[in-house]
């Protein structure tokens, strides 16, 4: 991702940790001219993401630091694998460490969680997609981590595509009116997806044309029938508490996409650490 | 927490979701004068946190909305329990929903995770404390959620207390020099904690006086001996991949504090949703 | 548009005019307790847009001012028509006047220009659409003004849809590879449009499937043939120095959309003024 | 202009276009290691302005790009003339193109419009001056473009000089009281200008001393009499819907300044484009 | 001053003091529902300034607080005099106290220092003026405090008037070239002042016309001769380590203005405090 | 201090002075290609502080300037001593001069004032400490200046330690309840200090344990008794209108710390200037 897009976020993260006085422990205990060689290494296997953001945290504190990347974002890494080297003044390395790791571990956690779901449905045409259930402030980075983990992206916000949910349908007066109003309002480069809970709703949606349908909380058999009904006229997305265990049956039902909030809102971090040689 | 401290964050979270054009689905499908009564309810049991931030998301989009709180932050809530009512114009309610829930579910997840660890060691004097392994941008809110879940707070940043870690010790030339340098630099209201990996290091730390010791990755028996060595001369904190299963034995070793990064970096969200009557 | 989305812009516009010292002429010459009744009125006929932003400029300087709207955004207004009344303390009214009018006149100018093009092709199915040739900082407001003037919106930025231009095609190695790469990268809610300069390129695009085609600088006859070739398989957009004079023939060629940069980058303002009773 | 003063504006303009996800078309279709040589060239004759801001847009996305300037701000350029070369990675060049051109074309449009008015009154002592009818957010850049087009600057905001308008006069209780209040309030480096609509008002203004008079909407003959009345005791400025056609007669009346809102609020852009070799 | 101009500053000052966690002492020791009646009172005599900013600090933390003003900015106040009452929730009052007083005491200090110099030259036509030697971030408020203390304002920044200093003269090639270049560049509402160290320089300046002359570090007798040379053709300003003791003789020399950096850069605060009934 | 922490402040200070148009005097009178060698020198003896911030002001305007430091922050400097050389383009040097000196003179003033108090109590164990009575926006820099002047730092804000004052005690219901509530709320790295006005309060505080006591406005004899009562069980801090004259007797009473608001809220600047060779 463009540095311009992540620099404000990394800057703010550093300031959140440094507060008014900066790293008083490091300033007190580490000589100003001390230098280090530091290694960023994985403590557990997973998929790497966020290395740009993490290294930027160090660089923003000291543009004189030297970096060497030993692994790339999106790469599967092993426990103990070294992903980057940092060399230079000790103080900024220690002062930025926690901020850098907080970004790196969280984003790698998202990539790793996505990879685990994607691997679970390997062989099927379905792809894992994310949701808007992301961490406030980190959406673009988490969406990128999803792609790095083998997933695809859903909307980035409420402004770049239409997803008509049950409440919209209710307030618009039904699936038909909702789709008509949406189409009349949407620019020609805006796609429209509709959430349906039943096959009846699906039939109504297809009658009014729609780019994609979100098949919410349907069991595999219902999904299979839904896919058959759609018959290629819309992209099909299944959602609803997807896990590694449930994903294969859903993929087998023939849907195009399986969306998961878990990969962004509840993925555990991937543990990476900083070791000083 | 003071509204002044959370308003910029909630504002930014809304803008991240609204983008340039705002909620185009809602604008298209929901009549401008439609009103709703909405209920925020728990989909699973846990501890509530972040309700202020969540309701602020709605209020920032429409100061005319009416709110009723049915539960308070820090309260244990049941599956299905209603925690707040929102009444007013439909469009801002729908436009703010995801941002509000992203904050509420994440913070309640932190509180719930903390509560689960705290409950696991109920009866012991030890308290669960957090770390700086928090979500970039959300530190103050997550630290508050930890308190709401029955935990206590560690440092808020690198500027408000000293925590001398292994790298500091190495670069300072040993535990003694590190502690001397720290004390010479610290203001009179700054406490000093030292991370020790062995009982030898602990002995050296105690010889130089220290406010607290972080006993990293020690087994319960070693912890017990450490606590005995300290004998009330410093606060004792145990750390290292704490789980509900391992926590009781650690607490039984007599430490004052058990710190957990997991409660902020990897706690799953608590699922809450918005239902429109 | 949501107040949250325009308030930062209006705030910044006020500060740009007020500088460090504020309105020193008004502070010097107008008694602090003087009150006024002011009328915002059109000096020429056109289409109103930006009234929310304009009134917000006054309100941000003095929340105690009273407003009455006499016309709505998107409404055709006559020369001399009063569009809003403002009553209250004189100083903030005078201090905000220029900022408010700068926003109102510019946005009404965009709406009026759009309306003039839209009227020129009334009766045809084609709609006028805008481009990204907008004023830096005002994109969302100008896009709204386009809608208020009877136009439709193109992309809001480079992130919400794909528009593959000649340079992309060249760097991707041709229309086919460009479209394949685009489709492989795009999320399921991202539409893809391709710019074509010739019918040969159009044929190639249609062979690879595309959501929309931008037919650049084609004469009406070529456009007619293009529309026939497309035959409903993609949205057709004509572009290239559209004027009121050239638009009807282009619309008659059967395209779905006619895009104009002029309506945002070069539309003259609509003259509105503030009169104090 | 100092880079410090324009960098925040260019940064914001880029973010407005890049949104959360950046240039997804370019990321999808252009290989990461592709390089280009690009030429910024004029599509029509005019006066160049804003080249610094435009090139900064590219540089902010990629500091590694190389720039060569072939023309300078304020220079008259011909149709087809190349004004700058850009060489380096293709992706940032394409991602910044629209933002850069939006700034360059608008500012060159302002300079060109100013030049056209200034040329129309060449030979007279009068100078073209701008107003505060500028684009919100772009005032300083547009004021610079006015200078580059051969014009001079009026106030930059309401805080750096006093311009007493009809409403101030009315609320102060007359021309005399307004000028007395203004003088009592103004610092010694603040000039005072007064707007007059009639020669009677002008006489009153001169009786109270004033640095400049704004002669609003007077015909050439009245202006001539006004200039004679002033007789060098104040700077004379004529205003009111100035065009290339009306300007010479106004200049011939002997005024010092002719102010035009049109050069900033309604000047069409100067068309410049980016060509990739 | 307009609230819009001071709110960002007060907001930032509060955040600087509140940090990430807010007022932890108050949160711990003061019951959430406790209320107070607080009095802002002077601990020493002086001139009040900054009351708006100070009360805004409280209001930003709790819009529900009630305020009563007992004295106005610019008013001379006695030791012990009460200047404002605040009633409402105790926590926000205590949390904002220090920030509010820091602003109030500093600005009242500036006003009081200005008043002391102004009083020292009462009876002479000379006025005390400030300089740009202000506190970074507080310029507009300090300039207002100078006015409240009976002084007048010099430039607010380097952009609103020209002050040609010795270095400019040297780099321009002399007083004459400097003034010619300045006049050619300045807009018609920009005044030009020139710093002169000798009467020869003054003669040269007057020969080229100038709006004001800054007579730097001249003794009273030289100032008297300078004033005579100027003979009303320019505003005369004396500067150079002005004190209450030296000011009268300088004023007696007949200058129009006496500028003092001390009133903003080194004025001691005026001590005001908050008492809780 | 980390550049990241001071750059936003210096940037804002520059913009406050440069306004919209920048340094119009310099732009008019100084040729664009003129270069200078400038010297920052002391006009009076004192202690240097803020050199980083001051040089950053120049560097932000022109990264091409060359700097040579001839003295270090915290160093005692003599009248006339040169502390830094700056070489490069003349315009940015002149444009940044005032902003740079405003920072440098103020911070050196704080360091010098602190040094004067510290020198007054040399030989005693007591150290001078600052308060939160700092300049809004400059707290971290002023706290650093205090250290550079030989003082130590008190709290940086209300969030990093607890200082229980008289109002807290009153609202908590007494010294005992206040301390109990504070301890229950404080994290293990948060120290607690209590303000006491009488020896009775001190006794009560010691009975409830406290990390430090603020002995407010006590005469030396009372302080001596207080120190004896404390007997090493808490850090002792004396406060209340400390001057060079009163400080030695207070230090002689045996307190650990003597706090002074004057060193930050009322210290006169240290005069340093910029000379161009």
PDB file of N, CA and C in Angstrom, chain C residues 16-20 22 24-26 28-29 31 98 102 106 132-135 137-139 157-159 162-163 167-168 171-172 181 185 241 265-266 268-269 271, chain D residues 16-20 22 24-26 28-29 98 102 106 132-135 137-139 157-159 162-163 168 171-172 181 185 241 265-266 268-269 271 276:
ATOM      1  N   UNK C  16      -9.564  29.767   6.823  1.00  0.00           N
ATOM      2  CA  UNK C  16      -8.749  30.327   5.735  1.00  0.00           C
ATOM      3  C   UNK C  16      -9.046  31.812   5.549  1.00  0.00           C
ATOM      4  N   UNK C  17     -10.286  32.205   5.737  1.00  0.00           N
ATOM      5  CA  UNK C  17     -10.652  33.603   5.538  1.00  0.00           C
ATOM      6  C   UNK C  17     -10.437  34.437   6.806  1.00  0.00           C
ATOM      7  N   UNK C  18     -10.654  33.846   7.941  1.00  0.00           N
ATOM      8  CA  UNK C  18     -10.570  34.596   9.206  1.00  0.00           C
ATOM      9  C   UNK C  18      -9.131  34.804   9.664  1.00  0.00           C
ATOM     10  N   UNK C  19      -8.219  33.949   9.218  1.00  0.00           N
ATOM     11  CA  UNK C  19      -6.819  34.101   9.600  1.00  0.00           C
ATOM     12  C   UNK C  19      -6.637  34.035  11.103  1.00  0.00           C
ATOM     13  N   UNK C  20      -5.643  34.766  11.579  1.00  0.00           N
ATOM     14  CA  UNK C  20      -5.368  34.760  13.017  1.00  0.00           C
ATOM     15  C   UNK C  20      -6.274  35.709  13.780  1.00  0.00           C
ATOM     16  N   UNK C  22      -9.326  37.243  12.777  1.00  0.00           N
ATOM     17  CA  UNK C  22     -10.756  37.354  12.528  1.00  0.00           C
ATOM     18  C   UNK C  22     -11.091  38.583  11.704  1.00  0.00           C
ATOM     19  N   UNK C  24     -11.526  41.917  11.156  1.00  0.00           N
ATOM     20  CA  UNK C  24     -11.191  43.144  11.893  1.00  0.00           C
ATOM     21  C   UNK C  24     -12.041  44.327  11.448  1.00  0.00           C
ATOM     22  N   UNK C  25     -12.508  44.310  10.230  1.00  0.00           N
ATOM     23  CA  UNK C  25     -13.386  45.401   9.794  1.00  0.00           C
ATOM     24  C   UNK C  25     -14.704  45.357  10.556  1.00  0.00           C
ATOM     25  N   UNK C  26     -15.266  44.186  10.606  1.00  0.00           N
ATOM     26  CA  UNK C  26     -16.539  44.032  11.304  1.00  0.00           C
ATOM     27  C   UNK C  26     -16.377  44.304  12.794  1.00  0.00           C
ATOM     28  N   UNK C  28     -14.393  46.227  14.165  1.00  0.00           N
ATOM     29  CA  UNK C  28     -14.173  47.653  14.403  1.00  0.00           C
ATOM     30  C   UNK C  28     -15.436  48.477  14.186  1.00  0.00           C
ATOM     31  N   UNK C  29     -16.184  48.129  13.146  1.00  0.00           N
ATOM     32  CA  UNK C  29     -17.240  49.051  12.722  1.00  0.00           C
ATOM     33  C   UNK C  29     -18.642  48.667  13.196  1.00  0.00           C
ATOM     34  N   UNK C  31     -21.277  47.439  15.999  1.00  0.00           N
ATOM     35  CA  UNK C  31     -21.450  47.259  17.447  1.00  0.00           C
ATOM     36  C   UNK C  31     -21.702  45.791  17.799  1.00  0.00           C
ATOM     37  N   UNK C  98     -18.700  35.855   3.172  1.00  0.00           N
ATOM     38  CA  UNK C  98     -17.921  35.527   1.975  1.00  0.00           C
ATOM     39  C   UNK C  98     -17.672  34.016   1.861  1.00  0.00           C
ATOM     40  N   UNK C 102     -18.987  31.845  -1.157  1.00  0.00           N
ATOM     41  CA  UNK C 102     -18.013  31.144  -2.010  1.00  0.00           C
ATOM     42  C   UNK C 102     -18.434  29.693  -2.221  1.00  0.00           C
ATOM     43  N   UNK C 106     -20.300  28.554  -5.944  1.00  0.00           N
ATOM     44  CA  UNK C 106     -19.560  27.552  -6.716  1.00  0.00           C
ATOM     45  C   UNK C 106     -20.396  26.293  -6.918  1.00  0.00           C
ATOM     46  N   UNK C 132     -13.515  12.970 -12.434  1.00  0.00           N
ATOM     47  CA  UNK C 132     -12.706  13.273 -11.254  1.00  0.00           C
ATOM     48  C   UNK C 132     -11.981  14.611 -11.417  1.00  0.00           C
ATOM     49  N   UNK C 133     -12.381  15.370 -12.436  1.00  0.00           N
ATOM     50  CA  UNK C 133     -11.780  16.703 -12.641  1.00  0.00           C
ATOM     51  C   UNK C 133     -12.500  17.729 -11.765  1.00  0.00           C
ATOM     52  N   UNK C 134     -12.394  17.528 -10.473  1.00  0.00           N
ATOM     53  CA  UNK C 134     -13.108  18.358  -9.505  1.00  0.00           C
ATOM     54  C   UNK C 134     -12.118  19.270  -8.782  1.00  0.00           C
ATOM     55  N   UNK C 135     -12.661  20.183  -8.021  1.00  0.00           N
ATOM     56  CA  UNK C 135     -11.822  21.080  -7.246  1.00  0.00           C
ATOM     57  C   UNK C 135     -11.208  20.336  -6.069  1.00  0.00           C
ATOM     58  N   UNK C 137     -10.382  19.157  -2.702  1.00  0.00           N
ATOM     59  CA  UNK C 137     -11.022  19.423  -1.412  1.00  0.00           C
ATOM     60  C   UNK C 137     -12.532  19.445  -1.458  1.00  0.00           C
ATOM     61  N   UNK C 138     -13.104  19.651  -2.625  1.00  0.00           N
ATOM     62  CA  UNK C 138     -14.558  19.807  -2.723  1.00  0.00           C
ATOM     63  C   UNK C 138     -15.243  18.662  -3.461  1.00  0.00           C
ATOM     64  N   UNK C 139     -14.544  17.554  -3.659  1.00  0.00           N
ATOM     65  CA  UNK C 139     -15.100  16.532  -4.547  1.00  0.00           C
ATOM     66  C   UNK C 139     -16.501  16.069  -4.159  1.00  0.00           C
ATOM     67  N   UNK C 157     -13.365   8.388  -6.532  1.00  0.00           N
ATOM     68  CA  UNK C 157     -11.913   8.368  -6.394  1.00  0.00           C
ATOM     69  C   UNK C 157     -11.363   7.173  -7.133  1.00  0.00           C
ATOM     70  N   UNK C 158     -10.057   7.002  -7.057  1.00  0.00           N
ATOM     71  CA  UNK C 158      -9.448   5.882  -7.779  1.00  0.00           C
ATOM     72  C   UNK C 158      -9.600   4.554  -7.055  1.00  0.00           C
ATOM     73  N   UNK C 159     -10.276   4.587  -5.921  1.00  0.00           N
ATOM     74  CA  UNK C 159     -10.360   3.382  -5.104  1.00  0.00           C
ATOM     75  C   UNK C 159     -11.716   2.703  -5.144  1.00  0.00           C
ATOM     76  N   UNK C 162     -12.904   0.600 -11.087  1.00  0.00           N
ATOM     77  CA  UNK C 162     -11.751   0.601 -11.984  1.00  0.00           C
ATOM     78  C   UNK C 162     -12.120   1.267 -13.299  1.00  0.00           C
ATOM     79  N   UNK C 163     -11.270   2.185 -13.703  1.00  0.00           N
ATOM     80  CA  UNK C 163     -11.396   2.801 -15.016  1.00  0.00           C
ATOM     81  C   UNK C 163     -10.045   2.629 -15.693  1.00  0.00           C
ATOM     82  N   UNK C 167      -3.181   4.541 -20.860  1.00  0.00           N
ATOM     83  CA  UNK C 167      -1.879   4.247 -20.265  1.00  0.00           C
ATOM     84  C   UNK C 167      -1.865   2.902 -19.547  1.00  0.00           C
ATOM     85  N   UNK C 168      -2.959   2.588 -18.868  1.00  0.00           N
ATOM     86  CA  UNK C 168      -3.026   1.277 -18.223  1.00  0.00           C
ATOM     87  C   UNK C 168      -2.950   0.172 -19.267  1.00  0.00           C
ATOM     88  N   UNK C 171       0.588  -0.209 -20.542  1.00  0.00           N
ATOM     89  CA  UNK C 171       1.513  -0.803 -19.571  1.00  0.00           C
ATOM     90  C   UNK C 171       1.155  -2.243 -19.241  1.00  0.00           C
ATOM     91  N   UNK C 172      -0.110  -2.601 -19.422  1.00  0.00           N
ATOM     92  CA  UNK C 172      -0.529  -3.982 -19.142  1.00  0.00           C
ATOM     93  C   UNK C 172      -0.251  -4.892 -20.333  1.00  0.00           C
ATOM     94  N   UNK C 181      -6.191  -8.791 -15.840  1.00  0.00           N
ATOM     95  CA  UNK C 181      -5.555  -8.404 -14.576  1.00  0.00           C
ATOM     96  C   UNK C 181      -6.538  -7.658 -13.685  1.00  0.00           C
ATOM     97  N   UNK C 185      -8.017  -8.895  -9.892  1.00  0.00           N
ATOM     98  CA  UNK C 185      -7.691  -8.078  -8.724  1.00  0.00           C
ATOM     99  C   UNK C 185      -8.925  -7.491  -8.063  1.00  0.00           C
ATOM    100  N   UNK C 241     -14.911  16.818 -24.489  1.00  0.00           N
ATOM    101  CA  UNK C 241     -15.260  18.221 -24.744  1.00  0.00           C
ATOM    102  C   UNK C 241     -16.723  18.394 -25.132  1.00  0.00           C
ATOM    103  N   UNK C 265     -14.928  21.445 -13.557  1.00  0.00           N
ATOM    104  CA  UNK C 265     -13.657  22.184 -13.546  1.00  0.00           C
ATOM    105  C   UNK C 265     -13.767  23.595 -14.108  1.00  0.00           C
ATOM    106  N   UNK C 266     -14.788  23.882 -14.831  1.00  0.00           N
ATOM    107  CA  UNK C 266     -14.839  25.200 -15.490  1.00  0.00           C
ATOM    108  C   UNK C 266     -16.204  25.864 -15.455  1.00  0.00           C
ATOM    109  N   UNK C 268     -18.881  28.342 -14.554  1.00  0.00           N
ATOM    110  CA  UNK C 268     -18.866  29.621 -13.839  1.00  0.00           C
ATOM    111  C   UNK C 268     -19.778  29.527 -12.618  1.00  0.00           C
ATOM    112  N   UNK C 269     -19.503  30.347 -11.634  1.00  0.00           N
ATOM    113  CA  UNK C 269     -20.360  30.322 -10.438  1.00  0.00           C
ATOM    114  C   UNK C 269     -21.758  30.801 -10.805  1.00  0.00           C
ATOM    115  N   UNK C 271     -24.342  33.387  -9.433  1.00  0.00           N
ATOM    116  CA  UNK C 271     -24.206  34.545  -8.554  1.00  0.00           C
ATOM    117  C   UNK C 271     -25.366  34.620  -7.565  1.00  0.00           C
TER     118      UNK C 271
ATOM    119  N   UNK D  16      -7.899  12.649  -0.900  1.00  0.00           N
ATOM    120  CA  UNK D  16      -9.288  12.739  -1.362  1.00  0.00           C
ATOM    121  C   UNK D  16      -9.502  11.837  -2.573  1.00  0.00           C
ATOM    122  N   UNK D  17      -8.502  11.713  -3.409  1.00  0.00           N
ATOM    123  CA  UNK D  17      -8.652  10.910  -4.615  1.00  0.00           C
ATOM    124  C   UNK D  17      -8.312   9.442  -4.366  1.00  0.00           C
ATOM    125  N   UNK D  18      -7.364   9.204  -3.496  1.00  0.00           N
ATOM    126  CA  UNK D  18      -6.898   7.828  -3.259  1.00  0.00           C
ATOM    127  C   UNK D  18      -7.830   7.052  -2.344  1.00  0.00           C
ATOM    128  N   UNK D  19      -8.589   7.763  -1.518  1.00  0.00           N
ATOM    129  CA  UNK D  19      -9.513   7.080  -0.622  1.00  0.00           C
ATOM    130  C   UNK D  19      -8.808   6.119   0.307  1.00  0.00           C
ATOM    131  N   UNK D  20      -9.489   5.046   0.668  1.00  0.00           N
ATOM    132  CA  UNK D  20      -8.890   4.068   1.577  1.00  0.00           C
ATOM    133  C   UNK D  20      -7.975   3.096   0.869  1.00  0.00           C
ATOM    134  N   UNK D  22      -6.495   3.311  -2.368  1.00  0.00           N
ATOM    135  CA  UNK D  22      -5.523   3.724  -3.373  1.00  0.00           C
ATOM    136  C   UNK D  22      -6.015   3.430  -4.783  1.00  0.00           C
ATOM    137  N   UNK D  24      -6.756   1.428  -7.415  1.00  0.00           N
ATOM    138  CA  UNK D  24      -6.898  -0.019  -7.619  1.00  0.00           C
ATOM    139  C   UNK D  24      -6.750  -0.409  -9.087  1.00  0.00           C
ATOM    140  N   UNK D  25      -7.067   0.497  -9.992  1.00  0.00           N
ATOM    141  CA  UNK D  25      -6.881   0.175 -11.411  1.00  0.00           C
ATOM    142  C   UNK D  25      -5.400   0.030 -11.732  1.00  0.00           C
ATOM    143  N   UNK D  26      -4.650   1.003 -11.264  1.00  0.00           N
ATOM    144  CA  UNK D  26      -3.216   0.968 -11.525  1.00  0.00           C
ATOM    145  C   UNK D  26      -2.560  -0.223 -10.826  1.00  0.00           C
ATOM    146  N   UNK D  28      -3.809  -2.992 -10.196  1.00  0.00           N
ATOM    147  CA  UNK D  28      -4.193  -4.243 -10.855  1.00  0.00           C
ATOM    148  C   UNK D  28      -3.524  -4.408 -12.208  1.00  0.00           C
ATOM    149  N   UNK D  29      -3.430  -3.322 -12.953  1.00  0.00           N
ATOM    150  CA  UNK D  29      -3.050  -3.485 -14.367  1.00  0.00           C
ATOM    151  C   UNK D  29      -1.588  -3.172 -14.676  1.00  0.00           C
ATOM    152  N   UNK D  98      -4.187  12.648 -11.854  1.00  0.00           N
ATOM    153  CA  UNK D  98      -5.403  13.464 -11.830  1.00  0.00           C
ATOM    154  C   UNK D  98      -5.309  14.587 -10.789  1.00  0.00           C
ATOM    155  N   UNK D 102      -5.450  18.410 -11.753  1.00  0.00           N
ATOM    156  CA  UNK D 102      -6.528  19.243 -11.211  1.00  0.00           C
ATOM    157  C   UNK D 102      -5.976  20.543 -10.633  1.00  0.00           C
ATOM    158  N   UNK D 106      -6.341  24.195 -12.924  1.00  0.00           N
ATOM    159  CA  UNK D 106      -7.130  25.239 -12.280  1.00  0.00           C
ATOM    160  C   UNK D 106      -6.284  26.495 -12.065  1.00  0.00           C
ATOM    161  N   UNK D 132     -11.718  38.202  -2.626  1.00  0.00           N
ATOM    162  CA  UNK D 132     -11.766  37.031  -1.743  1.00  0.00           C
ATOM    163  C   UNK D 132     -12.736  35.968  -2.268  1.00  0.00           C
ATOM    164  N   UNK D 133     -13.172  36.144  -3.504  1.00  0.00           N
ATOM    165  CA  UNK D 133     -14.074  35.159  -4.116  1.00  0.00           C
ATOM    166  C   UNK D 133     -13.252  34.019  -4.706  1.00  0.00           C
ATOM    167  N   UNK D 134     -12.550  33.329  -3.849  1.00  0.00           N
ATOM    168  CA  UNK D 134     -11.648  32.261  -4.275  1.00  0.00           C
ATOM    169  C   UNK D 134     -12.231  30.899  -3.913  1.00  0.00           C
ATOM    170  N   UNK D 135     -11.581  29.878  -4.388  1.00  0.00           N
ATOM    171  CA  UNK D 135     -12.017  28.525  -4.079  1.00  0.00           C
ATOM    172  C   UNK D 135     -11.668  28.173  -2.634  1.00  0.00           C
ATOM    173  N   UNK D 137     -10.139  26.710   0.337  1.00  0.00           N
ATOM    174  CA  UNK D 137      -8.974  25.859   0.505  1.00  0.00           C
ATOM    175  C   UNK D 137      -7.805  26.223  -0.386  1.00  0.00           C
ATOM    176  N   UNK D 138      -8.061  26.958  -1.460  1.00  0.00           N
ATOM    177  CA  UNK D 138      -7.012  27.237  -2.441  1.00  0.00           C
ATOM    178  C   UNK D 138      -6.618  28.708  -2.496  1.00  0.00           C
ATOM    179  N   UNK D 139      -7.004  29.478  -1.496  1.00  0.00           N
ATOM    180  CA  UNK D 139      -6.835  30.925  -1.633  1.00  0.00           C
ATOM    181  C   UNK D 139      -5.393  31.349  -1.925  1.00  0.00           C
ATOM    182  N   UNK D 157      -7.422  37.778   3.488  1.00  0.00           N
ATOM    183  CA  UNK D 157      -8.492  37.363   4.382  1.00  0.00           C
ATOM    184  C   UNK D 157      -9.063  38.581   5.071  1.00  0.00           C
ATOM    185  N   UNK D 158     -10.006  38.353   5.956  1.00  0.00           N
ATOM    186  CA  UNK D 158     -10.646  39.491   6.634  1.00  0.00           C
ATOM    187  C   UNK D 158      -9.789  40.038   7.761  1.00  0.00           C
ATOM    188  N   UNK D 159      -8.636  39.455   7.945  1.00  0.00           N
ATOM    189  CA  UNK D 159      -7.831  39.842   9.104  1.00  0.00           C
ATOM    190  C   UNK D 159      -6.618  40.698   8.754  1.00  0.00           C
ATOM    191  N   UNK D 162      -8.539  46.291   6.275  1.00  0.00           N
ATOM    192  CA  UNK D 162      -9.955  46.575   6.468  1.00  0.00           C
ATOM    193  C   UNK D 162     -10.566  46.997   5.148  1.00  0.00           C
ATOM    194  N   UNK D 163     -11.698  46.403   4.829  1.00  0.00           N
ATOM    195  CA  UNK D 163     -12.478  46.816   3.679  1.00  0.00           C
ATOM    196  C   UNK D 163     -13.891  47.062   4.192  1.00  0.00           C
ATOM    197  N   UNK D 168     -21.270  47.429   6.545  1.00  0.00           N
ATOM    198  CA  UNK D 168     -20.538  47.997   7.684  1.00  0.00           C
ATOM    199  C   UNK D 168     -20.932  49.457   7.883  1.00  0.00           C
ATOM    200  N   UNK D 171     -24.352  49.695   9.462  1.00  0.00           N
ATOM    201  CA  UNK D 171     -24.414  49.300  10.873  1.00  0.00           C
ATOM    202  C   UNK D 171     -23.594  50.235  11.761  1.00  0.00           C
ATOM    203  N   UNK D 172     -22.629  50.922  11.176  1.00  0.00           N
ATOM    204  CA  UNK D 172     -21.819  51.850  11.959  1.00  0.00           C
ATOM    205  C   UNK D 172     -22.495  53.218  12.060  1.00  0.00           C
ATOM    206  N   UNK D 181     -14.346  54.633  13.535  1.00  0.00           N
ATOM    207  CA  UNK D 181     -14.238  53.393  14.312  1.00  0.00           C
ATOM    208  C   UNK D 181     -13.119  52.509  13.766  1.00  0.00           C
ATOM    209  N   UNK D 185      -9.500  51.365  15.701  1.00  0.00           N
ATOM    210  CA  UNK D 185      -9.305  49.935  15.998  1.00  0.00           C
ATOM    211  C   UNK D 185      -8.081  49.377  15.275  1.00  0.00           C
ATOM    212  N   UNK D 241     -18.349  43.325 -12.213  1.00  0.00           N
ATOM    213  CA  UNK D 241     -18.554  42.542 -13.436  1.00  0.00           C
ATOM    214  C   UNK D 241     -17.647  43.013 -14.583  1.00  0.00           C
ATOM    215  N   UNK D 265     -13.225  32.991  -9.384  1.00  0.00           N
ATOM    216  CA  UNK D 265     -14.401  32.142  -9.127  1.00  0.00           C
ATOM    217  C   UNK D 265     -14.967  31.483 -10.376  1.00  0.00           C
ATOM    218  N   UNK D 266     -14.633  31.973 -11.527  1.00  0.00           N
ATOM    219  CA  UNK D 266     -15.265  31.424 -12.731  1.00  0.00           C
ATOM    220  C   UNK D 266     -14.324  31.238 -13.904  1.00  0.00           C
ATOM    221  N   UNK D 268     -12.279  29.481 -16.516  1.00  0.00           N
ATOM    222  CA  UNK D 268     -12.187  28.083 -16.949  1.00  0.00           C
ATOM    223  C   UNK D 268     -10.755  27.580 -16.757  1.00  0.00           C
ATOM    224  N   UNK D 269     -10.598  26.295 -16.600  1.00  0.00           N
ATOM    225  CA  UNK D 269      -9.251  25.748 -16.447  1.00  0.00           C
ATOM    226  C   UNK D 269      -8.461  25.947 -17.729  1.00  0.00           C
ATOM    227  N   UNK D 271      -6.251  23.783 -20.116  1.00  0.00           N
ATOM    228  CA  UNK D 271      -6.141  22.344 -20.314  1.00  0.00           C
ATOM    229  C   UNK D 271      -4.679  21.927 -20.494  1.00  0.00           C
ATOM    230  N   UNK D 276       2.323   9.788 -21.785  1.00  0.00           N
ATOM    231  CA  UNK D 276       3.385   8.831 -21.487  1.00  0.00           C
ATOM    232  C   UNK D 276       4.043   8.430 -22.782  1.00  0.00           C
TER     233      UNK D 276
END
